PDB file of C-alpha atoms in Angstrom:
ATOM      1  CA  GLN A   2       7.124 -13.914  10.448  1.00 55.00           C
ATOM      2  CA  LYS A   3       4.011 -12.163   8.675  1.00 58.00           C
ATOM      3  CA  GLU A   4       3.645 -12.492   5.143  1.00 84.00           C
ATOM      4  CA  VAL A   5       1.028 -11.839   2.519  1.00 90.00           C
ATOM      5  CA  GLU A   6       1.385 -13.780  -0.741  1.00 91.00           C
ATOM      6  CA  GLN A   7      -0.128 -13.615  -4.569  1.00 91.00           C
ATOM      7  CA  ASN A   8      -0.307 -15.383  -7.410  1.00 82.00           C
ATOM      8  CA  SER A   9       1.996 -12.893  -9.385  1.00 73.00           C
ATOM      9  CA  GLY A  10       0.577 -13.068 -12.452  1.00 78.00           C
ATOM     10  CA  PRO A  11       0.770 -11.976 -15.077  1.00 89.00           C
ATOM     11  CA  LEU A  12      -3.138 -12.865 -15.445  1.00 94.00           C
ATOM     12  CA  SER A  13      -4.482 -12.134 -18.957  1.00 96.00           C
ATOM     13  CA  VAL A  14      -8.364 -12.358 -19.354  1.00 96.00           C
ATOM     14  CA  PRO A  15     -10.132 -11.893 -22.073  1.00 97.00           C
ATOM     15  CA  GLU A  16     -12.581  -8.877 -22.435  1.00 97.00           C
ATOM     16  CA  GLY A  17     -16.008 -10.230 -20.579  1.00 97.00           C
ATOM     17  CA  ALA A  18     -14.558 -12.572 -18.879  1.00 97.00           C
ATOM     18  CA  ILE A  19     -14.295 -13.039 -14.899  1.00 97.00           C
ATOM     19  CA  ALA A  20     -10.662 -12.815 -13.752  1.00 96.00           C
ATOM     20  CA  SER A  21     -10.089 -14.316  -9.865  1.00 96.00           C
ATOM     21  CA  LEU A  22      -7.385 -13.017  -7.932  1.00 96.00           C
ATOM     22  CA  ASN A  23      -6.324 -14.622  -4.544  1.00 95.00           C
ATOM     23  CA  CYS A  24      -4.720 -14.308  -1.481  1.00 95.00           C
ATOM     24  CA  THR A  25      -3.447 -15.884   1.169  1.00 95.00           C
ATOM     25  CA  TYR A  26      -2.019 -14.850   4.639  1.00 93.00           C
ATOM     26  CA  SER A  27       0.361 -16.056   7.248  1.00 90.00           C
ATOM     27  CA  ASP A  28      -1.253 -14.265   9.935  1.00 86.00           C
ATOM     28  CA  ARG A  29      -4.600 -16.203  11.670  1.00 86.00           C
ATOM     29  CA  GLY A  30      -4.872 -12.768  13.776  1.00 83.00           C
ATOM     30  CA  SER A  31      -5.516 -11.125  10.915  1.00 85.00           C
ATOM     31  CA  GLN A  32      -8.646  -8.944  11.388  1.00 82.00           C
ATOM     32  CA  SER A  33      -9.699  -7.126   7.974  1.00 87.00           C
ATOM     33  CA  PHE A  34      -8.493  -7.376   4.755  1.00 91.00           C
ATOM     34  CA  PHE A  35      -8.624  -4.897   1.245  1.00 92.00           C
ATOM     35  CA  TRP A  36      -7.715  -5.095  -2.121  1.00 94.00           C
ATOM     36  CA  TYR A  37      -6.090  -2.310  -4.124  1.00 94.00           C
ATOM     37  CA  ARG A  38      -5.998  -1.511  -7.803  1.00 95.00           C
ATOM     38  CA  GLN A  39      -3.120   0.336  -8.891  1.00 93.00           C
ATOM     39  CA  TYR A  40      -2.759   1.552 -12.437  1.00 92.00           C
ATOM     40  CA  SER A  41       1.029   2.255 -13.761  1.00 87.00           C
ATOM     41  CA  GLY A  42       2.487   5.308 -11.659  1.00 83.00           C
ATOM     42  CA  LYS A  43      -0.012   5.403  -9.471  1.00 87.00           C
ATOM     43  CA  SER A  44      -0.994   5.593  -6.130  1.00 89.00           C
ATOM     44  CA  PRO A  45      -2.757   2.354  -5.091  1.00 91.00           C
ATOM     45  CA  GLU A  46      -6.488   3.032  -4.401  1.00 90.00           C
ATOM     46  CA  LEU A  47      -8.886   0.423  -2.698  1.00 89.00           C
ATOM     47  CA  ILE A  48     -11.161  -1.863  -4.605  1.00 91.00           C
ATOM     48  CA  MET A  49     -12.792  -3.828  -1.810  1.00 89.00           C
ATOM     49  CA  PHE A  50     -12.970  -4.480   1.477  1.00 90.00           C
ATOM     50  CA  ILE A  51     -14.213  -7.228   3.415  1.00 92.00           C
ATOM     51  CA  TYR A  52     -13.801  -8.136   7.760  1.00 88.00           C
ATOM     52  CA  SER A  53     -16.506 -11.653   7.952  1.00 89.00           C
ATOM     53  CA  ASN A  54     -15.878 -14.870   6.224  1.00 93.00           C
ATOM     54  CA  GLY A  55     -18.492 -15.456   2.681  1.00 94.00           C
ATOM     55  CA  ASP A  56     -18.472 -12.995   0.182  1.00 95.00           C
ATOM     56  CA  LYS A  57     -19.014  -9.582  -0.232  1.00 94.00           C
ATOM     57  CA  GLU A  58     -20.128  -7.756  -3.733  1.00 95.00           C
ATOM     58  CA  ASP A  59     -19.796  -4.620  -4.852  1.00 92.00           C
ATOM     59  CA  GLY A  60     -20.863  -4.043  -8.698  1.00 95.00           C
ATOM     60  CA  ARG A  61     -18.558  -5.824 -10.857  1.00 96.00           C
ATOM     61  CA  PHE A  62     -16.432  -7.021  -7.977  1.00 96.00           C
ATOM     62  CA  THR A  63     -16.840  -9.799  -5.220  1.00 97.00           C
ATOM     63  CA  ALA A  64     -14.801 -10.437  -2.282  1.00 96.00           C
ATOM     64  CA  GLN A  65     -13.926 -14.189  -1.149  1.00 97.00           C
ATOM     65  CA  LEU A  66     -13.056 -14.080   2.994  1.00 96.00           C
ATOM     66  CA  ASN A  67     -12.261 -17.345   4.601  1.00 95.00           C
ATOM     67  CA  LYS A  68     -10.637 -17.009   7.656  1.00 93.00           C
ATOM     68  CA  ALA A  69     -10.047 -20.833   8.612  1.00 93.00           C
ATOM     69  CA  SER A  70      -8.000 -21.146   5.441  1.00 94.00           C
ATOM     70  CA  GLN A  71      -6.683 -18.157   5.959  1.00 94.00           C
ATOM     71  CA  TYR A  72      -7.206 -16.880   2.146  1.00 95.00           C
ATOM     72  CA  VAL A  73      -8.743 -14.001   0.033  1.00 96.00           C
ATOM     73  CA  SER A  74     -10.223 -13.809  -2.944  1.00 96.00           C
ATOM     74  CA  LEU A  75     -10.905 -10.968  -5.579  1.00 97.00           C
ATOM     75  CA  LEU A  76     -13.106 -11.764  -8.738  1.00 97.00           C
ATOM     76  CA  ILE A  77     -13.545  -8.995 -11.322  1.00 97.00           C
ATOM     77  CA  ARG A  78     -16.971  -9.896 -13.769  1.00 98.00           C
ATOM     78  CA  ASP A  79     -17.767  -9.236 -17.338  1.00 97.00           C
ATOM     79  CA  SER A  80     -13.682  -7.867 -17.623  1.00 97.00           C
ATOM     80  CA  GLN A  81     -13.469  -4.721 -19.304  1.00 97.00           C
ATOM     81  CA  PRO A  82      -9.597  -3.330 -20.815  1.00 96.00           C
ATOM     82  CA  SER A  83      -9.521  -0.485 -18.229  1.00 96.00           C
ATOM     83  CA  ASP A  84      -9.019  -2.973 -15.141  1.00 97.00           C
ATOM     84  CA  SER A  85      -6.090  -3.879 -16.401  1.00 96.00           C
ATOM     85  CA  ALA A  86      -3.795  -3.004 -13.613  1.00 95.00           C
ATOM     86  CA  THR A  87      -1.556  -4.290 -10.498  1.00 94.00           C
ATOM     87  CA  TYR A  88      -3.787  -5.695  -8.082  1.00 96.00           C
ATOM     88  CA  LEU A  89      -2.512  -5.332  -4.577  1.00 94.00           C
ATOM     89  CA  CYS A  90      -3.610  -7.598  -1.919  1.00 94.00           C
ATOM     90  CA  ALA A  91      -3.545  -5.956   1.545  1.00 92.00           C
ATOM     91  CA  VAL A  92      -4.101  -7.607   5.270  1.00 90.00           C
ATOM     92  CA  ASN A  93      -4.488  -6.170   8.240  1.00 84.00           C
ATOM     93  CA  MET A  94      -1.989  -7.681  10.929  1.00 73.00           C
ATOM     94  CA  GLU A  95      -3.024  -8.328  14.672  1.00 61.00           C
ATOM     95  CA  GLN A  96      -1.349  -5.111  16.594  1.00 56.00           C
ATOM     96  CA  THR A  97      -2.391  -4.228  19.765  1.00 45.00           C
ATOM     97  CA  GLY A  98      -3.658  -0.298  19.242  1.00 46.00           C
ATOM     98  CA  ALA A  99      -2.376   0.076  16.386  1.00 53.00           C
ATOM     99  CA  ASN A 100      -3.234  -0.517  12.562  1.00 60.00           C
ATOM    100  CA  ASN A 101      -0.414  -1.672  10.413  1.00 71.00           C
ATOM    101  CA  LEU A 102      -1.361  -2.759   6.625  1.00 80.00           C
ATOM    102  CA  PHE A 103       0.868  -5.468   5.436  1.00 85.00           C
ATOM    103  CA  PHE A 104       1.073  -5.896   1.439  1.00 89.00           C
ATOM    104  CA  GLY A 105       1.250  -8.704  -0.740  1.00 91.00           C
ATOM    105  CA  THR A 106       3.499  -8.521  -4.407  1.00 88.00           C
ATOM    106  CA  GLY A 107       0.357  -7.774  -6.507  1.00 92.00           C
ATOM    107  CA  THR A 108      -0.848  -9.730  -9.579  1.00 94.00           C
ATOM    108  CA  ARG A 109      -0.735  -7.956 -12.400  1.00 93.00           C
ATOM    109  CA  LEU A 110      -4.059  -8.210 -15.088  1.00 95.00           C
ATOM    110  CA  THR A 111      -4.537  -7.898 -18.152  1.00 96.00           C
ATOM    111  CA  VAL A 112      -7.943  -7.616 -19.502  1.00 97.00           C
ATOM    112  CA  ILE A 113      -7.789  -8.114 -23.852  1.00 96.00           C
ATOM    113  CA  PRO A 114     -10.417  -6.788 -25.512  1.00 95.00           C
TER     114      PRO A 114
ATOM    115  CA  SER B  19     -11.805  10.147   3.644  1.00 72.00           C
ATOM    116  CA  ALA B  20      -8.312  11.575   4.157  1.00 79.00           C
ATOM    117  CA  VAL B  21      -7.093  14.177   1.192  1.00 87.00           C
ATOM    118  CA  ILE B  22      -2.970  13.981   1.318  1.00 92.00           C
ATOM    119  CA  SER B  23      -0.883  16.271  -0.662  1.00 94.00           C
ATOM    120  CA  GLN B  24       2.912  14.459  -1.517  1.00 96.00           C
ATOM    121  CA  LYS B  25       5.305  16.676  -3.295  1.00 95.00           C
ATOM    122  CA  PRO B  26       7.541  16.682  -4.713  1.00 96.00           C
ATOM    123  CA  SER B  27       6.158  14.220  -7.200  1.00 94.00           C
ATOM    124  CA  ARG B  28       8.974  13.128  -8.678  1.00 95.00           C
ATOM    125  CA  ASP B  29      12.806  13.911  -8.030  1.00 97.00           C
ATOM    126  CA  ILE B  30      15.856  12.778 -10.407  1.00 97.00           C
ATOM    127  CA  CYS B  31      18.907  12.922  -7.392  1.00 97.00           C
ATOM    128  CA  GLN B  32      22.364  12.556  -7.855  1.00 97.00           C
ATOM    129  CA  ARG B  33      23.810   9.836  -5.924  1.00 97.00           C
ATOM    130  CA  GLY B  34      25.071  10.977  -2.126  1.00 97.00           C
ATOM    131  CA  THR B  35      22.477  13.796  -2.148  1.00 97.00           C
ATOM    132  CA  SER B  36      19.693  13.705   0.355  1.00 97.00           C
ATOM    133  CA  LEU B  37      15.680  14.597  -0.829  1.00 98.00           C
ATOM    134  CA  THR B  38      13.242  15.273   2.411  1.00 98.00           C
ATOM    135  CA  ILE B  39       9.776  14.216   1.040  1.00 98.00           C
ATOM    136  CA  GLN B  40       6.599  15.905   2.668  1.00 97.00           C
ATOM    137  CA  CYS B  41       3.273  14.624   3.094  1.00 97.00           C
ATOM    138  CA  GLN B  42       0.331  16.819   4.223  1.00 96.00           C
ATOM    139  CA  VAL B  43      -3.073  15.331   5.561  1.00 94.00           C
ATOM    140  CA  ASP B  44      -6.123  17.714   5.756  1.00 92.00           C
ATOM    141  CA  SER B  45      -7.403  16.110   8.521  1.00 89.00           C
ATOM    142  CA  GLN B  46      -5.122  15.144  12.032  1.00 90.00           C
ATOM    143  CA  VAL B  47      -4.262  12.235  12.310  1.00 88.00           C
ATOM    144  CA  THR B  48      -2.286   9.958  15.337  1.00 85.00           C
ATOM    145  CA  MET B  49       0.016   7.766  12.390  1.00 87.00           C
ATOM    146  CA  MET B  50       1.128   8.398   9.297  1.00 92.00           C
ATOM    147  CA  PHE B  51       3.326   5.707   7.631  1.00 92.00           C
ATOM    148  CA  TRP B  52       6.016   5.514   5.154  1.00 95.00           C
ATOM    149  CA  TYR B  53       6.217   3.214   2.218  1.00 94.00           C
ATOM    150  CA  ARG B  54       8.727   2.209  -0.480  1.00 95.00           C
ATOM    151  CA  GLN B  55       7.559   0.958  -4.031  1.00 92.00           C
ATOM    152  CA  GLN B  56      10.463  -0.272  -6.002  1.00 90.00           C
ATOM    153  CA  PRO B  57      10.487  -1.131  -9.884  1.00 84.00           C
ATOM    154  CA  GLY B  58       8.205  -4.025 -10.448  1.00 78.00           C
ATOM    155  CA  GLN B  59       7.261  -4.056  -6.826  1.00 82.00           C
ATOM    156  CA  SER B  60       4.895  -4.268  -3.565  1.00 83.00           C
ATOM    157  CA  LEU B  61       4.584  -1.990  -1.134  1.00 89.00           C
ATOM    158  CA  THR B  62       7.065  -2.110   1.414  1.00 90.00           C
ATOM    159  CA  LEU B  63       7.157  -0.459   5.352  1.00 88.00           C
ATOM    160  CA  ILE B  64       9.407   1.878   5.732  1.00 93.00           C
ATOM    161  CA  ALA B  65       8.605   3.479   9.360  1.00 92.00           C
ATOM    162  CA  THR B  66       5.219   5.054  10.947  1.00 90.00           C
ATOM    163  CA  ALA B  67       5.474   8.037  11.890  1.00 92.00           C
ATOM    164  CA  ASN B  68       3.964   9.256  15.375  1.00 86.00           C
ATOM    165  CA  GLN B  69       3.192  12.399  16.452  1.00 83.00           C
ATOM    166  CA  GLY B  70       5.415  13.513  19.409  1.00 80.00           C
ATOM    167  CA  SER B  71       7.835  10.380  19.786  1.00 82.00           C
ATOM    168  CA  GLU B  72      10.414   9.152  17.724  1.00 87.00           C
ATOM    169  CA  ALA B  73       9.407   7.055  14.282  1.00 92.00           C
ATOM    170  CA  THR B  74       8.949   3.403  14.504  1.00 90.00           C
ATOM    171  CA  TYR B  75      10.728   1.592  11.476  1.00 93.00           C
ATOM    172  CA  GLU B  76      10.770  -2.104   9.778  1.00 89.00           C
ATOM    173  CA  SER B  77      13.474  -4.432  10.217  1.00 87.00           C
ATOM    174  CA  GLY B  78      16.104  -3.080   6.942  1.00 92.00           C
ATOM    175  CA  PHE B  79      14.938   0.899   7.525  1.00 95.00           C
ATOM    176  CA  VAL B  80      17.212   2.725   9.879  1.00 95.00           C
ATOM    177  CA  ILE B  81      16.933   6.140  10.773  1.00 96.00           C
ATOM    178  CA  ASP B  82      20.173   7.429  10.355  1.00 96.00           C
ATOM    179  CA  LYS B  83      19.278   6.706   6.188  1.00 97.00           C
ATOM    180  CA  PHE B  84      15.126   7.185   6.438  1.00 97.00           C
ATOM    181  CA  PRO B  85      15.404   9.801   8.941  1.00 96.00           C
ATOM    182  CA  ILE B  86      11.801  11.008   9.254  1.00 96.00           C
ATOM    183  CA  SER B  87       9.958  14.791  11.227  1.00 94.00           C
ATOM    184  CA  ARG B  88       6.114  14.950  12.517  1.00 94.00           C
ATOM    185  CA  PRO B  89       6.285  18.412  13.749  1.00 92.00           C
ATOM    186  CA  ASN B  90       2.074  18.143  14.205  1.00 92.00           C
ATOM    187  CA  LEU B  91      -0.784  16.147  13.495  1.00 92.00           C
ATOM    188  CA  THR B  92      -1.239  16.949  10.066  1.00 93.00           C
ATOM    189  CA  PHE B  93       2.518  17.011   8.022  1.00 95.00           C
ATOM    190  CA  SER B  94       5.541  14.463   8.559  1.00 96.00           C
ATOM    191  CA  THR B  95       8.748  14.410   5.851  1.00 97.00           C
ATOM    192  CA  LEU B  96      10.808  11.434   4.888  1.00 97.00           C
ATOM    193  CA  THR B  97      14.331  11.909   3.870  1.00 98.00           C
ATOM    194  CA  VAL B  98      16.157   9.669   1.932  1.00 98.00           C
ATOM    195  CA  SER B  99      20.135  10.127   3.273  1.00 98.00           C
ATOM    196  CA  ASN B 100      22.943   9.530   1.335  1.00 97.00           C
ATOM    197  CA  MET B 101      21.037   8.316  -2.108  1.00 97.00           C
ATOM    198  CA  SER B 102      22.150   5.852  -4.066  1.00 97.00           C
ATOM    199  CA  PRO B 103      21.330   4.093  -7.301  1.00 95.00           C
ATOM    200  CA  GLU B 104      19.376   1.293  -4.986  1.00 95.00           C
ATOM    201  CA  ASP B 105      17.162   3.925  -3.883  1.00 96.00           C
ATOM    202  CA  SER B 106      15.265   4.937  -7.310  1.00 96.00           C
ATOM    203  CA  SER B 107      11.850   3.969  -5.905  1.00 95.00           C
ATOM    204  CA  ILE B 108       8.635   5.220  -5.336  1.00 95.00           C
ATOM    205  CA  TYR B 109       7.849   6.517  -2.046  1.00 96.00           C
ATOM    206  CA  LEU B 110       4.494   6.552  -0.914  1.00 95.00           C
ATOM    207  CA  CYS B 111       2.655   8.232   2.984  1.00 95.00           C
ATOM    208  CA  SER B 112      -0.150   6.759   4.352  1.00 92.00           C
ATOM    209  CA  VAL B 113      -2.621   6.872   6.517  1.00 90.00           C
ATOM    210  CA  PHE B 114      -5.715   5.233   7.674  1.00 81.00           C
ATOM    211  CA  GLY B 115      -9.115   5.965   8.049  1.00 72.00           C
ATOM    212  CA  ARG B 116     -11.096   6.889  11.586  1.00 66.00           C
ATOM    213  CA  GLY B 117     -10.871   3.560  13.981  1.00 59.00           C
ATOM    214  CA  MET B 118      -9.554   0.489  13.520  1.00 54.00           C
ATOM    215  CA  ASN B 119      -9.519  -2.248  10.983  1.00 57.00           C
ATOM    216  CA  THR B 120     -10.666   1.003   7.793  1.00 70.00           C
ATOM    217  CA  GLU B 121      -8.505   1.749   4.554  1.00 78.00           C
ATOM    218  CA  ALA B 122      -5.121   3.504   3.872  1.00 83.00           C
ATOM    219  CA  PHE B 123      -5.296   6.812   2.050  1.00 88.00           C
ATOM    220  CA  PHE B 124      -1.844   7.283  -0.202  1.00 91.00           C
ATOM    221  CA  GLY B 125      -0.384  10.398  -1.207  1.00 92.00           C
ATOM    222  CA  GLN B 126       0.728  10.839  -4.630  1.00 92.00           C
ATOM    223  CA  GLY B 127       3.457   8.968  -4.431  1.00 94.00           C
ATOM    224  CA  THR B 128       7.002  10.154  -5.242  1.00 96.00           C
ATOM    225  CA  ARG B 129       9.191   9.036  -8.337  1.00 95.00           C
ATOM    226  CA  LEU B 130      12.373   9.076  -7.413  1.00 96.00           C
ATOM    227  CA  THR B 131      15.405   8.270  -9.541  1.00 96.00           C
ATOM    228  CA  VAL B 132      18.970   8.365  -8.403  1.00 97.00           C
ATOM    229  CA  VAL B 133      22.016   8.902 -11.200  1.00 96.00           C
TER     230      VAL B 133
END
């Protein structure tokens, strides 16, 4: 069974701290990995994507991928109250000739001013 | 990127009725995806809408309950049939950017409440 699992949270961090969000996936053949942010009542919006093992940095966000451990994480540095949202991990599971995105249950992050 | 227009944005419906949700994309795409997001839950894929063929439904979802149309490469509809309060949810259509392993773009979502 193809699964994507996240810490459900809620996760609370003080403003300026580092927020760490974790995700594991079951399909070893997965090729690409995404972090989406979803504000309450809104559609998901892409924050980061990562395809290769290691770290990928974009501003205050760093995605980390370890395919051997089937683990992907998102670090948010200098957390701001505006970062308070639900973060969804999504994995493109291996399917011949097709994209098929599976989502984790999401981690609700609250940044406390 | 892709711009997706989805409507209605929200609706309140009586149980036993049906609602059709429309999704229009600003470019031609092979596949369109329909997701459901129940309150406090993540996104669950309902089905993949392919132009020119039957939609492919995920486990737990059937065509009689969620019929899908895909008349061309830029448009799709999802109907929620014979609604019950358990169908109250946000419904999202989605497409991928060009090529494999690209990000998914989402419509604004339809917030459905069944009373």
